[in-house]
Short mmCIF file of C-alpha atoms in Angstrom, two decimals:
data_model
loop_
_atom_site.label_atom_id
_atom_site.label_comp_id
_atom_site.label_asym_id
_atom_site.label_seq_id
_atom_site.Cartn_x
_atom_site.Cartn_y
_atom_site.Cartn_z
CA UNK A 1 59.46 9.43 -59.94
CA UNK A 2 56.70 9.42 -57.02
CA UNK A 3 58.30 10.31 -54.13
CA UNK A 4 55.82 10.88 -51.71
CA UNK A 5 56.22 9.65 -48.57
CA UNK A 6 55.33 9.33 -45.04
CA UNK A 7 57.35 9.97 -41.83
CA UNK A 8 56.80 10.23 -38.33
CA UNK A 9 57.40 8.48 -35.28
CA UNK A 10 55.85 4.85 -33.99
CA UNK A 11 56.65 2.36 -31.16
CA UNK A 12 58.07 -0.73 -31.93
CA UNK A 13 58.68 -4.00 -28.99
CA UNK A 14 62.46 -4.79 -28.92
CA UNK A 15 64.63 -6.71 -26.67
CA UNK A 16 62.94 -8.14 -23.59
CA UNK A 17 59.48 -6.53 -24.41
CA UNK A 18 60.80 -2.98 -24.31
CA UNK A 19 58.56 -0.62 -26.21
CA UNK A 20 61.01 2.00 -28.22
CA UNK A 21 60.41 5.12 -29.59
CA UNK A 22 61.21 4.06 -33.50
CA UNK A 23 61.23 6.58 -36.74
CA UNK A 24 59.59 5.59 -39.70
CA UNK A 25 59.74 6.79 -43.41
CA UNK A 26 58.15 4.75 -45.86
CA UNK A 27 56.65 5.64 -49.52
CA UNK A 28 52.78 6.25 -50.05
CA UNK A 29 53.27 4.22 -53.40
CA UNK A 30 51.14 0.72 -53.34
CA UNK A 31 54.71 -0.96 -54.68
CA UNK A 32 56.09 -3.93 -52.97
CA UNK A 33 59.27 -2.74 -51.47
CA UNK A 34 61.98 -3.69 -48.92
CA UNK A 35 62.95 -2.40 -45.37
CA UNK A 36 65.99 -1.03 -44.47
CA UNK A 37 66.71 -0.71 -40.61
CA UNK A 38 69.07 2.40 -40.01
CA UNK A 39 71.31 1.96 -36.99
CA UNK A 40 72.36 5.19 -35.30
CA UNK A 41 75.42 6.41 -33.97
CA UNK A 42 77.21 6.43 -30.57
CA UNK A 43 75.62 10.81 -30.18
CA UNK A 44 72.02 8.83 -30.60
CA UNK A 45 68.76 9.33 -32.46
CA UNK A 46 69.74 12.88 -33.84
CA UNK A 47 68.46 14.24 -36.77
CA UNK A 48 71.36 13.70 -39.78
CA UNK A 49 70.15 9.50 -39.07
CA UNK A 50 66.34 10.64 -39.32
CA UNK A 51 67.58 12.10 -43.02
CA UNK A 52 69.08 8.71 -43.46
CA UNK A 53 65.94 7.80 -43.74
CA UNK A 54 63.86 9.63 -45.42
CA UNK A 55 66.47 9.49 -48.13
CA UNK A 56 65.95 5.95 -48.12
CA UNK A 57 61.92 6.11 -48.31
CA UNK A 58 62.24 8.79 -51.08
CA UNK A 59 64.08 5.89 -53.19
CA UNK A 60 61.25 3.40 -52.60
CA UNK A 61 62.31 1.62 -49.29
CA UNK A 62 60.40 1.04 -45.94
CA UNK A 63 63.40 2.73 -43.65
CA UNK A 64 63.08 2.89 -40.10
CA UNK A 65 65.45 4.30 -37.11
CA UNK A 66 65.12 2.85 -33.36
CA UNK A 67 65.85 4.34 -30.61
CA UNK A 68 68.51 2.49 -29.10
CA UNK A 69 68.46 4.82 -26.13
CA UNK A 70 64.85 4.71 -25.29
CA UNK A 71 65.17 3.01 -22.05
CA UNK A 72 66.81 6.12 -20.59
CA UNK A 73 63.80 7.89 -20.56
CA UNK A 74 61.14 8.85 -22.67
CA UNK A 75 61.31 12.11 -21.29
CA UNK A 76 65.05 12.61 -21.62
CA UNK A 77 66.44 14.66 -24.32
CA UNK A 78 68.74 12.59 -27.36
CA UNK A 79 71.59 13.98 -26.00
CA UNK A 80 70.79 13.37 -22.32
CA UNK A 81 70.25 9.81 -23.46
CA UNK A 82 73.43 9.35 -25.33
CA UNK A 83 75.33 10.88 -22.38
CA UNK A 84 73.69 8.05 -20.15
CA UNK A 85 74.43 5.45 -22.46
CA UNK A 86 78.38 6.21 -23.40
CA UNK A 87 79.04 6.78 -19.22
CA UNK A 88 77.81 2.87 -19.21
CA UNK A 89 80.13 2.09 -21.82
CA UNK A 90 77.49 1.70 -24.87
CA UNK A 91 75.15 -0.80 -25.68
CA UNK A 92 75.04 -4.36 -24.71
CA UNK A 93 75.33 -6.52 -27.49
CA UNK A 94 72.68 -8.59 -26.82
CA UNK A 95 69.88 -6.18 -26.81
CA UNK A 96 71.34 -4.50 -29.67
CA UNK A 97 70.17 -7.14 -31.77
CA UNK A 98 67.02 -7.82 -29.98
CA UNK A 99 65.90 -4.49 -30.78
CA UNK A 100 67.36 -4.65 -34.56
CA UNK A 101 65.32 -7.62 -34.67
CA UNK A 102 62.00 -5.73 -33.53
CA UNK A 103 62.73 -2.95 -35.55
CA UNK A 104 62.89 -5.46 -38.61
CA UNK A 105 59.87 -7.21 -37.95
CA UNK A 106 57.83 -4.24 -37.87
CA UNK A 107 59.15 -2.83 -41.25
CA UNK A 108 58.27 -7.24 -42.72
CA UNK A 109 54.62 -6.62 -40.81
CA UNK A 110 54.18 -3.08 -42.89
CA UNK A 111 51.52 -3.16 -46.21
CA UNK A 112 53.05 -3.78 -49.05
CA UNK A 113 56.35 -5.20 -47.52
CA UNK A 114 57.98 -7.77 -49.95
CA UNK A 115 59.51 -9.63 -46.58
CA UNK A 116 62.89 -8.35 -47.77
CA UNK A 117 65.14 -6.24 -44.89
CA UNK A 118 68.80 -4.85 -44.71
CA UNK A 119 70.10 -2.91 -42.10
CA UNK A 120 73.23 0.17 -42.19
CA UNK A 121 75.01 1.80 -39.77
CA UNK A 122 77.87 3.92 -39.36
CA UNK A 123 80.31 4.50 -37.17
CA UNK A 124 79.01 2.48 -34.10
CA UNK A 125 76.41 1.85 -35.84
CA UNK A 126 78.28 0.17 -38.36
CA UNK A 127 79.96 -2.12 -36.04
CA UNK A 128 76.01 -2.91 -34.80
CA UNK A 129 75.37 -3.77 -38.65
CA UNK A 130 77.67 -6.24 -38.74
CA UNK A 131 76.99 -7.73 -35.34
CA UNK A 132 73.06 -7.78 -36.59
CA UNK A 133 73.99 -9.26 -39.54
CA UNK A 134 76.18 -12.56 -37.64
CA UNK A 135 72.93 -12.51 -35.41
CA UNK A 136 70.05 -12.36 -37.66
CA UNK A 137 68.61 -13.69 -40.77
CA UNK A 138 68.97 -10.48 -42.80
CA UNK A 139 69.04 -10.03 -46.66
CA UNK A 140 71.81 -7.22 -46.72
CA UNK A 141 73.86 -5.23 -44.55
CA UNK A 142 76.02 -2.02 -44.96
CA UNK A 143 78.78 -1.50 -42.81
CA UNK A 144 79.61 2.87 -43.04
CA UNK A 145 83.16 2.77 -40.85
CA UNK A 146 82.21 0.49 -38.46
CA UNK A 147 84.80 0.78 -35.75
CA UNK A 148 85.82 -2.26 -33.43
CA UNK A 149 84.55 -4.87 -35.74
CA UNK A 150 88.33 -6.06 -35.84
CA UNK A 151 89.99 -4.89 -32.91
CA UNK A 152 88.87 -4.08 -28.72
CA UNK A 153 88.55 -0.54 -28.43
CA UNK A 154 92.25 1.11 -26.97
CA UNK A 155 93.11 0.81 -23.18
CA UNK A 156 91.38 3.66 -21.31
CA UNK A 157 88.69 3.56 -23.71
CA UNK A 158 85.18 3.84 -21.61
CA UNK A 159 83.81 1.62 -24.56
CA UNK A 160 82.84 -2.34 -23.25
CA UNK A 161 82.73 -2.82 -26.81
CA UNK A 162 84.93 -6.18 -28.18
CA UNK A 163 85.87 -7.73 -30.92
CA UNK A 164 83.60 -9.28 -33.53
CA UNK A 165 85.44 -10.95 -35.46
CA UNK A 166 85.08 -14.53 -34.18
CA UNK A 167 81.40 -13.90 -35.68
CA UNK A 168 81.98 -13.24 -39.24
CA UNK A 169 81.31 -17.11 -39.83
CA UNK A 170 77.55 -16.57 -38.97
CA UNK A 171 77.06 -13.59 -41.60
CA UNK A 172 73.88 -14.58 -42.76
CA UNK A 173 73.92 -12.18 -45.79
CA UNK A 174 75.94 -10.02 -48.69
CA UNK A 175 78.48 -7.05 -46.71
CA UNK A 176 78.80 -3.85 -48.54
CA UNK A 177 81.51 -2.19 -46.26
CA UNK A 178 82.69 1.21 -47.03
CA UNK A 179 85.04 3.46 -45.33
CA UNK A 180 87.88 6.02 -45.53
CA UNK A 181 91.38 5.70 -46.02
CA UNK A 182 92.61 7.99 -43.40
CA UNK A 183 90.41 6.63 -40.86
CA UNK A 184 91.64 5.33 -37.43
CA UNK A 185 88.84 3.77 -36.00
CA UNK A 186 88.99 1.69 -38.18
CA UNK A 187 91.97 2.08 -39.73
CA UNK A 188 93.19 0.52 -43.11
CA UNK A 189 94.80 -2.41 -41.74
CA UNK A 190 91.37 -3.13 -39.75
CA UNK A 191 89.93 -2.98 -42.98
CA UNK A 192 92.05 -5.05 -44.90
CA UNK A 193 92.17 -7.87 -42.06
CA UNK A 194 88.01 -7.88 -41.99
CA UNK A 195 88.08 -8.20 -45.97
CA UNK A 196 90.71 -11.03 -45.44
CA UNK A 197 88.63 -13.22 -43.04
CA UNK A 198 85.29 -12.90 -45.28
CA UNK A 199 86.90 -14.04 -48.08
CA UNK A 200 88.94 -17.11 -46.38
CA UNK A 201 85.26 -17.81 -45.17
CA UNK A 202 83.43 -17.60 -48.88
CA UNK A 203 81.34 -14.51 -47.44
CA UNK A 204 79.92 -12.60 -50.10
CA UNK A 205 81.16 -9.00 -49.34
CA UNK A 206 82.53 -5.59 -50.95
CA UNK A 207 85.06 -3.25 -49.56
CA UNK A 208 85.47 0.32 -50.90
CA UNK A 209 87.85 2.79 -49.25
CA UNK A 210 88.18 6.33 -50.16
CA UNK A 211 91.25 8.47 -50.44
CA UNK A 212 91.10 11.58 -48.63
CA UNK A 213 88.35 10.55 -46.10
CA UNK A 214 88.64 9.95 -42.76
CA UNK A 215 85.90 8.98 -40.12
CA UNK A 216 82.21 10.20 -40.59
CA UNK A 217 82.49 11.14 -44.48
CA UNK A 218 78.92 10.84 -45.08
CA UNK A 219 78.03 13.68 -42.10
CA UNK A 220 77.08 16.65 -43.83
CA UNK A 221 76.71 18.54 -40.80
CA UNK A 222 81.12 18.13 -39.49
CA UNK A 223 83.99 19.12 -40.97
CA UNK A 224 84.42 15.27 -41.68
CA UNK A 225 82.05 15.49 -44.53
CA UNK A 226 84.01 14.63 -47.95
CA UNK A 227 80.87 14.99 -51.08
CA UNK A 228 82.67 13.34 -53.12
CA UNK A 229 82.83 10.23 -50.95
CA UNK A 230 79.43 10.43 -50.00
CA UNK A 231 78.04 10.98 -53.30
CA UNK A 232 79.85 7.61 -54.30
CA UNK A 233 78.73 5.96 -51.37
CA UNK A 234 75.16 6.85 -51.57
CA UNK A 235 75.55 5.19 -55.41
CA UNK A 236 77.02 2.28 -54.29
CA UNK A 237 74.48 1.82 -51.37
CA UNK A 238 71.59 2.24 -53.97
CA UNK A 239 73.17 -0.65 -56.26
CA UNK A 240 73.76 -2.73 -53.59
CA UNK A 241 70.05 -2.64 -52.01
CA UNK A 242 69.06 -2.81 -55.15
CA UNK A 243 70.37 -6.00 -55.69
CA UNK A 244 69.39 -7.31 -52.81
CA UNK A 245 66.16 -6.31 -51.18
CA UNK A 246 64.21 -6.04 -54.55
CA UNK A 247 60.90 -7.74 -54.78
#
């Protein structure tokens, strides 16, 4: 296998003309290929989601990771940024998927793009998958623990994140969801009541929970990590891309 790649950081335009800092990894192989657009967490643009993707370009795809936080400075540190953007209660919505959509078009106006793009988050930036997924015209979309897809975050909670749910109609493409069992946010029943609703709606979507894992399995760097999980996850990821963003 030719993995050889390059990675490094580019601007992209995303919602309302804002130019973000973006990271790209992408293959130095001539082969058509698809895009994957890696949502970060609520922490930010650190580097555990730049290994996201890099892993990604290593196994042929375009991947690229926006900055969500960009507008609070391009001289701020990550974590400065993320602290400015959780005391204002996290992303709006609606540039959230402005800027998903940016990031996408620059992976479909890349050489030797086959016009092909998913998108995967986790933890918030799994709930942002799905919400990018009801918004846009994607080709797949991985939801890693997503929390508050189902439910408004708990009173007190300095998260202006709501609800979802009322957009799973508009899922414009296949779900791979996958999350652990002794989650909370979100927790089992979250889980089963999101699985429920795609199916009354004919969504094309699969769930896979894992025993033993709570939030943030795939984070190699926290105590949350679980390899066993992640190893399966990964697998499943790869088959499901696979599937769907091939030439």
């Amino acid at each position: 296998m030719n993995d050889a790649m390059w990675a490094g950081t580019v601007a992209i335009t995303g919602h309302g003309d804002a130019e973000l800092e973006a990271y790209l990894a992408r293959p130095l192989s001539d082969a058509p290929r698809g895009g994957v657009v890696v949502i970060h967490h609520l922490p930010g643009y650190d580097s555990g989601t730049r290994e996201f993707a890099r892993t990604f370009a290593a196994h042929g795809y375009a991947a690229i990771v926006p900055n969500l936080y960009s507008r609070e400075g391009a001289d701020a540190a990550p974590d400065d940024q993320a602290a400015a953007v959780r005391a204002k209660g996290g992303l709006p919505d609606e540039q959230l998927v402005g800027d998903v959509a940016g990031a996408a078009a620059h992976l479909n106006a890349l050489e030797h793009a086959n016009g092909r793009v998913g998108v995967i988050g986790h933890c918030s930036g799994g709930r942002h998958a799905f919400l990018a997924a009801c918004s846009l015209d994607l080709d797949a979309a991985v939801d890693c623990y997503g929390a508050f897809v189902v439910n408004d975050p708990p009173a007190g909670s300095p998260l202006r994140m709501t609800s979802l749910l009322s957009k799973a109609p508009d899922l414009s493409c296949p779900l791979l969801g996958l999350f652990g069992e002794d989650d909370k946010f979100p927790s089992p029943d979250e889980v089963a009541a999101l699985d429920a609703e795609l199916t009354k709606l004919g969504k094309e979507h699969e769930f896979h929970s894992y025993p033993g894992a709570g939030h943030a399995f795939f984070a190699v760097e926290r105590p949350s990590f679980r390899p066993a999980a992640a190893k399966d996850g990964w697998a499943k990821i790869f088959a499901f891309y696979g599937r769907h963003l091939s030439a």
